[in-house]
C-alpha atoms as one frame of an Amber mdcrd trajectory, in Angstrom:
protein
  25.146 -63.071  31.506  21.448 -63.327  30.762  20.565 -61.324  33.874  23.025
 -58.594  32.836  21.503 -58.409  29.370  18.030 -58.185  30.830  19.067 -55.244
  33.020  20.598 -53.420  30.060  17.464 -53.894  27.957  15.358 -52.585  30.826
  17.475 -49.479  31.128  17.249 -48.894  27.384  13.466 -49.182  27.563  13.263
 -46.658  30.380  15.476 -44.198  28.482  13.416 -44.658  25.330  10.190 -43.976
  27.195  11.780 -40.887  28.723  12.637 -39.562  25.277   9.204 -40.359  23.936
   7.167 -38.796  26.724   9.565 -36.057  27.868  11.708 -35.533  30.865  11.493
 -33.222  33.816  13.116 -29.874  32.945  15.900 -28.451  35.020  15.473 -24.880
  36.331  18.098 -23.537  33.902  16.449 -25.017  30.825  15.007 -22.539  28.245
  12.059 -23.384  26.048  12.474 -21.683  22.668   9.207 -20.607  21.066   9.141
 -19.646  17.396   7.798 -16.100  16.983   7.219 -14.263  13.726   9.809 -11.613
  12.896   8.318  -8.131  12.647   9.909  -6.439   9.633  10.219  -2.656   9.752
  11.353  -1.020   6.482  12.876   2.342   7.376  13.941   5.356   5.343  16.448
   7.791   6.815  17.120  11.110   5.097  18.530  14.517   5.885  16.397  17.623
   6.152  16.604  18.079   2.364  15.233  14.610   1.698  18.551  13.011   0.681
  19.160   9.400   1.684  21.710   8.945   4.499  23.954   5.921   3.837  26.361
   3.875   5.964  24.239   3.588   9.095  24.628   0.467  11.228  22.303  -1.410
  13.561  23.892   0.468  16.468  22.464   3.727  15.065  18.868   2.488  15.439
  16.424   1.830  18.226  13.001   0.182  17.843  10.175   0.673  20.334   6.975
  -1.367  20.518   4.285   0.325  22.606   7.049   2.459  24.129   9.234  -0.507
  25.114  12.621  -0.866  23.394  13.120  -4.097  21.432  16.255  -5.990  20.475
  17.115  -5.577  16.793  17.474  -9.169  15.589  17.712  -8.429  11.871  19.418
  -5.574  10.033  20.079  -5.015   6.330  21.444  -1.913   4.632  22.613  -3.183
   1.267  21.227  -2.017  -2.053  18.773  -4.653  -3.219  16.408  -5.307  -6.131
  12.840  -4.084  -5.709   9.475  -5.674  -6.391   6.701  -3.307  -7.455   3.032
  -3.633  -8.341   1.622  -0.764 -10.421  -2.119  -0.498  -9.848  -3.888   1.500
 -12.566  -7.381   2.890 -12.016  -9.482   2.212 -15.145 -12.880   3.066 -13.673
 -15.322   5.339 -15.501 -14.426   8.329 -13.318 -10.812   8.308 -14.551 -11.737
   8.687 -18.228 -10.440  12.303 -18.398  -7.073  11.377 -16.812  -6.441   7.779
 -17.928  -3.915   8.910 -20.538  -1.937  10.730 -17.840  -2.133   7.697 -15.543
  -0.767   5.371 -18.236   2.008   7.792 -19.196   2.969   8.007 -15.515   3.098
   4.223 -15.220   5.360   3.961 -18.286   7.717   6.584 -16.911   8.030   4.602
 -13.685   8.893   1.374 -15.542  11.816   3.129 -17.249  13.497   3.616 -13.856
  13.682  -0.110 -13.060  16.877  -2.112 -13.497  17.130  -5.651 -14.964  17.299
  -7.009 -11.393  13.937  -5.456 -10.458  10.533  -6.995 -11.026   7.158  -5.388
 -11.545   3.577  -6.332 -12.308   0.681  -4.379 -13.793  -2.853  -4.540 -12.385
  -5.848  -2.507 -13.561  -9.018  -2.176 -11.530 -12.538  -1.063 -12.327 -15.548
  -3.339 -11.659 -12.890  -5.982 -10.804  -9.120  -6.286 -10.574  -7.320  -7.524
 -13.703  -3.709  -8.747 -13.768  -2.402  -7.379 -17.061   1.120  -8.648 -16.410
   2.412 -10.935 -13.629   5.716 -10.180 -11.941   8.451  -9.906 -14.562  11.694
  -8.091 -15.338  10.731  -7.713 -19.023  10.070  -4.003 -19.517   8.509  -4.461
 -22.964   5.900  -6.796 -21.502   5.211  -4.286 -18.763   4.834  -1.384 -21.211
   2.498  -3.413 -23.429   0.438  -4.319 -20.371   0.105  -0.636 -19.462  -0.894
   0.156 -23.038  -3.666  -2.460 -22.870  -5.301  -0.890 -19.807  -8.696   0.430
 -20.907 -11.910   1.631 -19.319 -14.725  -0.935 -19.753 -17.458   0.207 -22.105
 -20.446  -0.727 -19.985 -19.701  -2.151 -16.537 -19.092   0.388 -13.781 -17.225
   0.074 -10.514 -13.965   0.973  -8.758 -12.640  -1.936  -6.707  -9.603  -0.074
  -5.398  -9.531  -1.721  -1.966  -9.904  -5.193  -3.477  -6.991  -4.585  -5.865
  -4.615  -3.543  -3.060  -5.739  -6.351  -0.755  -5.465  -9.059  -3.430  -2.003
  -7.875  -4.502  -0.661  -8.264  -0.965  -2.375 -11.610  -0.385  -1.519 -13.250
  -3.717   1.284 -11.743  -5.803   3.322 -10.578  -2.778   2.591 -13.549  -0.540
   5.801 -15.070   0.775   8.040 -12.496  -0.918  10.856 -10.951   1.093  12.964
  -7.894   0.397  11.914  -4.417  -0.692   8.414  -4.374  -2.161   5.849  -1.673
  -2.805   2.525  -0.876  -4.427   2.339   2.208  -6.654  -1.322   3.202  -6.740
  -2.337   5.513  -9.615  -5.934   6.540  -8.972  -8.517   9.191  -8.202  -9.011
   7.414  -4.878 -12.737   6.741  -5.182 -14.011   3.239  -4.414 -17.298   1.739
  -5.535 -18.063  -1.973  -5.272 -15.118  -3.428  -3.300 -15.929  -6.454  -1.152
 -13.082  -5.508   1.224 -13.904  -2.755   3.702 -11.571   0.146   4.454 -10.906
  -1.165   7.967 -10.119  -4.689   6.758  -7.631  -3.313   4.238  -5.959  -1.130
   6.860  -5.668  -4.117   9.211  -4.090  -6.191   6.437  -1.580  -3.445   5.663
  -0.616  -3.357   9.350   0.228  -7.064   9.068   2.312  -6.533   5.928   5.706
  -4.921   5.290   4.633  -3.639   1.863   4.914   0.104   1.289   2.092   1.883
  -0.530   2.878   4.976  -2.605  -0.220   6.731  -3.909  -0.474   9.213  -6.780
  -3.739  11.130  -6.643  -5.399  12.200  -9.899  -8.211  14.643  -9.210 -11.340
  13.925 -11.259 -14.676  15.634 -11.755 -17.777  13.723 -12.836 -19.976  16.734
 -13.467 -21.677  16.938 -16.878 -19.788  18.855 -19.523 -22.723  21.266 -19.870
 -25.298  22.507 -17.352 -28.276  20.195 -17.113 -30.800  22.693 -18.541 -28.697
  23.154 -21.694 -29.422  19.539 -22.633 -33.204  20.053 -22.633 -35.099  21.166
 -25.799 -36.149  24.782 -25.615 -39.594  26.253 -26.153 -40.520  29.290 -28.199
 -39.644  31.755 -25.484 -36.259  30.223 -24.703 -37.530  28.315 -21.691 -36.884
  24.651 -20.950 -39.486  21.953 -21.225 -40.810  23.037 -17.836 -41.038  26.684
 -18.825 -38.661  29.614 -18.564 -35.934  29.414 -15.894 -35.353  32.530 -13.837
 -31.995  34.296 -14.565 -30.338  33.017 -11.376 -32.675  30.112 -10.700 -32.315
  26.574  -9.434 -30.288  25.031 -12.334 -27.185  27.046 -11.367 -27.701  26.293
  -7.666 -28.021  22.609  -8.458 -24.822  22.728 -10.505 -23.053  24.436  -7.600
 -24.276  21.732  -5.222 -23.025  19.072  -7.600 -19.650  20.771  -7.850 -19.366
  20.950  -4.057 -20.356  17.277  -3.762 -17.574  16.303  -6.177 -15.046  18.425
  -4.287 -16.076  16.703  -1.084 -15.658  13.270  -2.710 -12.191  14.282  -3.898
 -11.221  15.390  -0.388 -12.429  12.109   1.129 -10.620  10.081  -1.551  -7.345
  11.953  -1.076  -7.578  11.583   2.705  -7.966   7.798   2.363  -4.955   7.581
   0.042  -2.986   9.602   2.580  -3.998   7.102   5.256  -2.794   4.154   3.158
   0.562   5.821   2.575   1.086   6.985   6.154   0.250   3.569   7.596   2.861
   1.803   5.467   5.578   4.514   5.539   4.969   5.308   1.887   4.054   8.719
   0.505   1.127  10.472  -1.148   1.775  12.528  -4.282  -0.563  14.592  -6.416
  -0.481  14.490 -10.203  -1.233  18.211 -10.349   2.336  18.929  -9.224   3.487
  17.952 -12.725   6.810  16.502 -11.511   6.101  12.788 -11.569   9.426  11.823
 -13.127  11.269  13.290 -10.156   8.650  11.803  -7.845   9.144   8.303  -9.226
  12.927   8.632  -9.115  12.649   9.485  -5.418  10.367   6.483  -4.798  12.757
   4.076  -6.530  15.723   5.455  -4.572  13.846   5.056  -1.287  12.904   1.466
  -2.094  16.369   0.532  -3.266  18.224   2.033  -0.299  15.937   1.219   2.595
  17.220   0.055   5.940  15.413  -3.120   6.937  15.087  -3.758  10.651  13.452
  -6.669  12.405  12.668  -7.873  15.917  10.915 -10.787  17.588   8.080  -9.588
  19.837   6.950 -11.426  22.938   4.599 -14.307  22.239   0.927 -13.401  22.406
  -2.218 -15.448  22.766  -5.809 -14.533  22.127  -7.338 -12.045  19.739  -5.484
  -9.926  17.199  -3.986  -6.718  18.522  -2.450  -3.566  17.103   0.872  -2.322
  18.491   2.504   1.049  17.972   6.004   1.179  16.497   8.631   3.895  16.618
  12.079   3.844  15.067  14.666   6.239  16.434  18.024   7.066  14.822  20.770
   8.140  17.191  21.997  10.984  15.012  21.031  14.657  14.899  19.129  16.364
  12.086  17.692  13.288  10.402  14.197  12.441   9.208  12.970   8.885   9.826
  10.005   7.211   8.116   8.859   3.730   9.085   5.748   1.745   9.897   3.869
   3.330  12.752   2.115   0.148  13.842   1.721  -3.535  13.166  -1.082  -5.979
  13.853  -0.769  -9.469  15.236  -3.039 -12.217  13.941  -5.410 -14.010  16.267
  -4.331 -17.426  17.535
């Protein structure tokens, strides 16, 4: 009896050691490796921009670097939205800040009790005026409190977008977007343009930008601010009729136009990268614009796939979503970036 018990204990010990240190795998065994789901928010509309409902996963195809992927996640139900309104309160927006704040208030009115929003202003730094909430009165009061600082200058646009994704939106799922109300100029951000673009490629947050064109030229020509001498000349003497002050003003005007073009192009890049849109305030139809944004966010198709495991440095992959129906317009992320191991 004792010998039998000893044998049984020995077998148990061998089995226990096998469990502790692993066993030889059979050829048919599969090792499952956890891979991060790549989320691809997608908007499908007809040629007139109207949302197309009732599509199923079978209507979609996803390609990574030209190779079709298996759709592992699909959602097409109407869902609450999470929005961050980023308000530019830098010195350059002084002429248009009232319009920016009115635009932000009109957007808040379109939200339902199930939606959440937050208000962030940015100038020399980013300021959270209201954390995420469904209380519209708090949101409107936060917008009202957005003011341009009296002395400190700066426009930390890139920092504001980056921090919103990394803090307020961290870990959030579902439909989420940043509404960026700005003239697009950045001065003083610690985050570079390339770093922000890389971070957006890693995120499934959409960025909708509303461009407010600004002009920092003096209200009067420079020579009009100088005291005049007896003969009507400036402090350096009489200016010729078509002399250098007008040429300098023209150069300044062209410089500002160039800055506006660069700013608008960067906002376009942010929107295109995330499958959002760029709008211009000069169109004067922001209420319709915001209604379209809310509808897109609320009725998005959300697709997801698990890419092959990667090792090594971060890499950027191209994405393409195809809908197997004629005469449709598809907007989705055009790329995503893997993080380094």
